[in-house]
PDB file of C-alpha atoms in Angstrom:
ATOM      1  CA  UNK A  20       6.843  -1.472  14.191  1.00 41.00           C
ATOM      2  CA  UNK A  21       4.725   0.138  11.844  1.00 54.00           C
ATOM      3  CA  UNK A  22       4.065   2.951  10.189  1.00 63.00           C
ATOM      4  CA  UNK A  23       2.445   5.725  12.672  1.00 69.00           C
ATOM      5  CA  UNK A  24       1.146   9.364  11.298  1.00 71.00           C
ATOM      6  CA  UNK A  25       1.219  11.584  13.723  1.00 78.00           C
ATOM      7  CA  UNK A  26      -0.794  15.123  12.838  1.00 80.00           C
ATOM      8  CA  UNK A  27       1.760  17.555  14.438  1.00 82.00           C
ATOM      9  CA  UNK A  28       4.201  15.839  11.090  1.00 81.00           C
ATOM     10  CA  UNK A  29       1.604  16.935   7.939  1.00 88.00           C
ATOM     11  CA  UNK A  30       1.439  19.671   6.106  1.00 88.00           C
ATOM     12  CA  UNK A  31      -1.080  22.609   6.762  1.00 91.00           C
ATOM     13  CA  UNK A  32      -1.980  22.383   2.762  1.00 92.00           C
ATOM     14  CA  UNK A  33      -3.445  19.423   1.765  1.00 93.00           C
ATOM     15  CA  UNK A  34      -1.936  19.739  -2.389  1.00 94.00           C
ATOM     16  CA  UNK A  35       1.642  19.969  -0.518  1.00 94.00           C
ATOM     17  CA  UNK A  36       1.084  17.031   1.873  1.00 94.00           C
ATOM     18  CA  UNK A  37      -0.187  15.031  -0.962  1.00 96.00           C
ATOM     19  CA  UNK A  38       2.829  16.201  -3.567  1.00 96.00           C
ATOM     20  CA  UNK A  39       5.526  14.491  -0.646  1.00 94.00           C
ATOM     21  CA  UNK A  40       3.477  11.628  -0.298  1.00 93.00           C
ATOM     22  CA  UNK A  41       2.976  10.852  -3.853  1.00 96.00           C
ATOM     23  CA  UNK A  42       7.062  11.546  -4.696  1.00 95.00           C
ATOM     24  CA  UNK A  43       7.587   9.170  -2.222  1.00 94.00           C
ATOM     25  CA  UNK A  44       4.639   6.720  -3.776  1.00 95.00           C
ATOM     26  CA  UNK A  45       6.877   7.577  -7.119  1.00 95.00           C
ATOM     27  CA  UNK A  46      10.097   5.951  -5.398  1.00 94.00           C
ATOM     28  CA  UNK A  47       8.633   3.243  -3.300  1.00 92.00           C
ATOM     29  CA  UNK A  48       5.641   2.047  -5.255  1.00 91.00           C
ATOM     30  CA  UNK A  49       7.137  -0.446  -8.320  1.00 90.00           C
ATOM     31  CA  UNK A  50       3.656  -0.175 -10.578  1.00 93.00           C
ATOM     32  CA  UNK A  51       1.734   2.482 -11.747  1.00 96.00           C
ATOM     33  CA  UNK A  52       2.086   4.829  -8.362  1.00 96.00           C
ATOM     34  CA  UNK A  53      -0.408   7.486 -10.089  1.00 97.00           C
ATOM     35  CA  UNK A  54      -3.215   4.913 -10.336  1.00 97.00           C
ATOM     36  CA  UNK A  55      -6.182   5.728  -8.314  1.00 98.00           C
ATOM     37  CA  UNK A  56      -9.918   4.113  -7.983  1.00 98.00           C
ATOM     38  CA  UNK A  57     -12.710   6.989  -8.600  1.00 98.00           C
ATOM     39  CA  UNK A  58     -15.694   6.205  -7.234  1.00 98.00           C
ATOM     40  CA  UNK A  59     -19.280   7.816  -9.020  1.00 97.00           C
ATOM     41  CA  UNK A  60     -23.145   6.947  -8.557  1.00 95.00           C
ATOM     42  CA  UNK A  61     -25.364   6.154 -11.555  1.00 93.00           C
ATOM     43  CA  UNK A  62     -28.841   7.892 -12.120  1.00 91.00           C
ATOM     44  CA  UNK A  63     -30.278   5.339  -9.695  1.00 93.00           C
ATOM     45  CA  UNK A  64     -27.591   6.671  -6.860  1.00 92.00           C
ATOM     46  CA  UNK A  65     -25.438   2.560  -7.335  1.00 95.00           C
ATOM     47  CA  UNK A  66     -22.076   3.377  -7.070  1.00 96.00           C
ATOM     48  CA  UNK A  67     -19.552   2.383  -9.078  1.00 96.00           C
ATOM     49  CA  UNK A  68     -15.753   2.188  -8.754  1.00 97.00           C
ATOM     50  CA  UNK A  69     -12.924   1.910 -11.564  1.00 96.00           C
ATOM     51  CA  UNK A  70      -9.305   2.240 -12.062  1.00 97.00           C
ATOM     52  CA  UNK A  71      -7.468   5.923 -13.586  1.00 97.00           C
ATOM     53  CA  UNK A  72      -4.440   7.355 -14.167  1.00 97.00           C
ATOM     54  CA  UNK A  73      -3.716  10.765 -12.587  1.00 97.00           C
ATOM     55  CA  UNK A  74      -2.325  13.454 -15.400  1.00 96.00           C
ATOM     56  CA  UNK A  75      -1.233  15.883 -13.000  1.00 95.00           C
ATOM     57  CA  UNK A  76      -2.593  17.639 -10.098  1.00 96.00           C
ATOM     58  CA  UNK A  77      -2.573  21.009  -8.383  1.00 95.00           C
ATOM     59  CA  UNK A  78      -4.286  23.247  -5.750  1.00 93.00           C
ATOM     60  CA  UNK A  79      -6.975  23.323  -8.656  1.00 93.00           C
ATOM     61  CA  UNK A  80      -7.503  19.999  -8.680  1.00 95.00           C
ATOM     62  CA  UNK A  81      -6.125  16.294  -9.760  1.00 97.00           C
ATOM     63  CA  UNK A  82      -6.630  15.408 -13.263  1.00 96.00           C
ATOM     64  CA  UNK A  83      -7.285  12.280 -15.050  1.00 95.00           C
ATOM     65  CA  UNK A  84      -8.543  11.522 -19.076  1.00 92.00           C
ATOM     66  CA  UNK A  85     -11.744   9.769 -19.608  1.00 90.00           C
ATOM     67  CA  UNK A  86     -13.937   9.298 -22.575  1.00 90.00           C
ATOM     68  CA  UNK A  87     -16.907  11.307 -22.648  1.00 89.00           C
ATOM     69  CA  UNK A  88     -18.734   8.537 -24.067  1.00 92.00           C
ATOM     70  CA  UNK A  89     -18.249   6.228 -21.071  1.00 93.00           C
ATOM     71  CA  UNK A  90     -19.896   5.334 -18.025  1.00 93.00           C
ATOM     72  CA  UNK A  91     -18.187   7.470 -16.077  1.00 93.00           C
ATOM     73  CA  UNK A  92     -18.322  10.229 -17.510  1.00 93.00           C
ATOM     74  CA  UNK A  93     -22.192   9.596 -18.022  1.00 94.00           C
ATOM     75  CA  UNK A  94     -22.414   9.404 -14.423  1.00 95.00           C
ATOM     76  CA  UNK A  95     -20.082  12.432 -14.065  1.00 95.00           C
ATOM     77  CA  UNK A  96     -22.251  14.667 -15.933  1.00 94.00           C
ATOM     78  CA  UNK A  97     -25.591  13.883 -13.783  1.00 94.00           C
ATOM     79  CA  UNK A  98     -23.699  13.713 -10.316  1.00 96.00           C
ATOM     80  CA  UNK A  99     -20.366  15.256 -10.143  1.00 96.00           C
ATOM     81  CA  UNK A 100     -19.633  14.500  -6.939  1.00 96.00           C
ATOM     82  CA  UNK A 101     -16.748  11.844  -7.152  1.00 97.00           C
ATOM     83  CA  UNK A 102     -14.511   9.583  -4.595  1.00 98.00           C
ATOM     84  CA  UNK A 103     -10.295   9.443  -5.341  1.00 98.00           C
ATOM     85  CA  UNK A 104      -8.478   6.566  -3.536  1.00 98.00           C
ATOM     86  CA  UNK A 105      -4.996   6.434  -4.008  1.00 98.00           C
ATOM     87  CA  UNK A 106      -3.783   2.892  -2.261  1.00 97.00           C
ATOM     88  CA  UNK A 107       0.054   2.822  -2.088  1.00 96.00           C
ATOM     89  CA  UNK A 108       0.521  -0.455   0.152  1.00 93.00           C
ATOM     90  CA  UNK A 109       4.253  -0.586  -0.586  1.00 90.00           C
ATOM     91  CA  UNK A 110       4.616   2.738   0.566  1.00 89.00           C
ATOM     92  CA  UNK A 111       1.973   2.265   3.817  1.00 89.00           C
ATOM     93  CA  UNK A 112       0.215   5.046   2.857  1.00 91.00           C
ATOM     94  CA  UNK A 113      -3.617   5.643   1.413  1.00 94.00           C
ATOM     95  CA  UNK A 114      -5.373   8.835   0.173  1.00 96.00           C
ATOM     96  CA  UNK A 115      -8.721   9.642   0.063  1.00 97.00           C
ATOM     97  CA  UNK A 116     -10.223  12.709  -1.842  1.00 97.00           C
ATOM     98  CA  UNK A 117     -13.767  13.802  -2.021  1.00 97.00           C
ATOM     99  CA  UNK A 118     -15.413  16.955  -4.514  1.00 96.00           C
ATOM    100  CA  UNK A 119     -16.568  17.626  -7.659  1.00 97.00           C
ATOM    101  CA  UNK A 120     -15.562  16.357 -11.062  1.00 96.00           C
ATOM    102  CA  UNK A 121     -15.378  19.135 -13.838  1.00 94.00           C
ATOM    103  CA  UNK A 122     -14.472  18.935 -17.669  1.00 91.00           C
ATOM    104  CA  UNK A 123     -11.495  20.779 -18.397  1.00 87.00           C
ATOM    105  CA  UNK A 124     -10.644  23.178 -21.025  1.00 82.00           C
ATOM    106  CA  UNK A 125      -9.068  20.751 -24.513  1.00 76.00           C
ATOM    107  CA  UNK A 126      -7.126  23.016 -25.612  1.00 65.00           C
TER     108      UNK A 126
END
């Protein structure tokens, strides 16, 4: 049998179904359970996909460090509009986030 998701079982807030999922990611997964793949497009609308660590998250938002010197964040700045996909295959689950990607205050 696998692994069936049923809707009447998740959580009417999104930031609260995610925080159960990704404690249980955090027990089940053995490597790196807050790595994610963010997706952006360049100035010539190619995507491009990569590999980041999430901070921390909250109904704000889900945080990750970048250099502002890099790609990313190059492509950030002229299109904010970013893909998250968390893929936990250990623990049968997969998130996907779409919004906007915003610089947050350094200090």
């Amino acid at each position: 049998t696998g692994f069936v998701l049923d809707r009447e079982d998740l959580a009417d807030d999104p930031v609260v179904q995610f925080e159960g999922w990704f404690r249980y990611a955090c027990e089940t997964v053995p490597m790196d359970p807050n790595a994610f793949s963010i997706s952006t497009v360049d100035s010539q609308n190619r995507p491009s996909s990569r590999t980041v660590l999430l901070k921390y998250f909250d109904e704000k938002g889900f945080v990750f460090f970048t250099n502002y010197d890099s790609k990313k964040a190059a492509h950030i700045e002229k299109n904010p509009n970013v893909a998250l996909l968390f893929f936990w295959s250990d623990a049968a689950r997969q998130v996907t986030i779409r919004g906007k990607a915003e610089r947050i205050p350094t200090h």
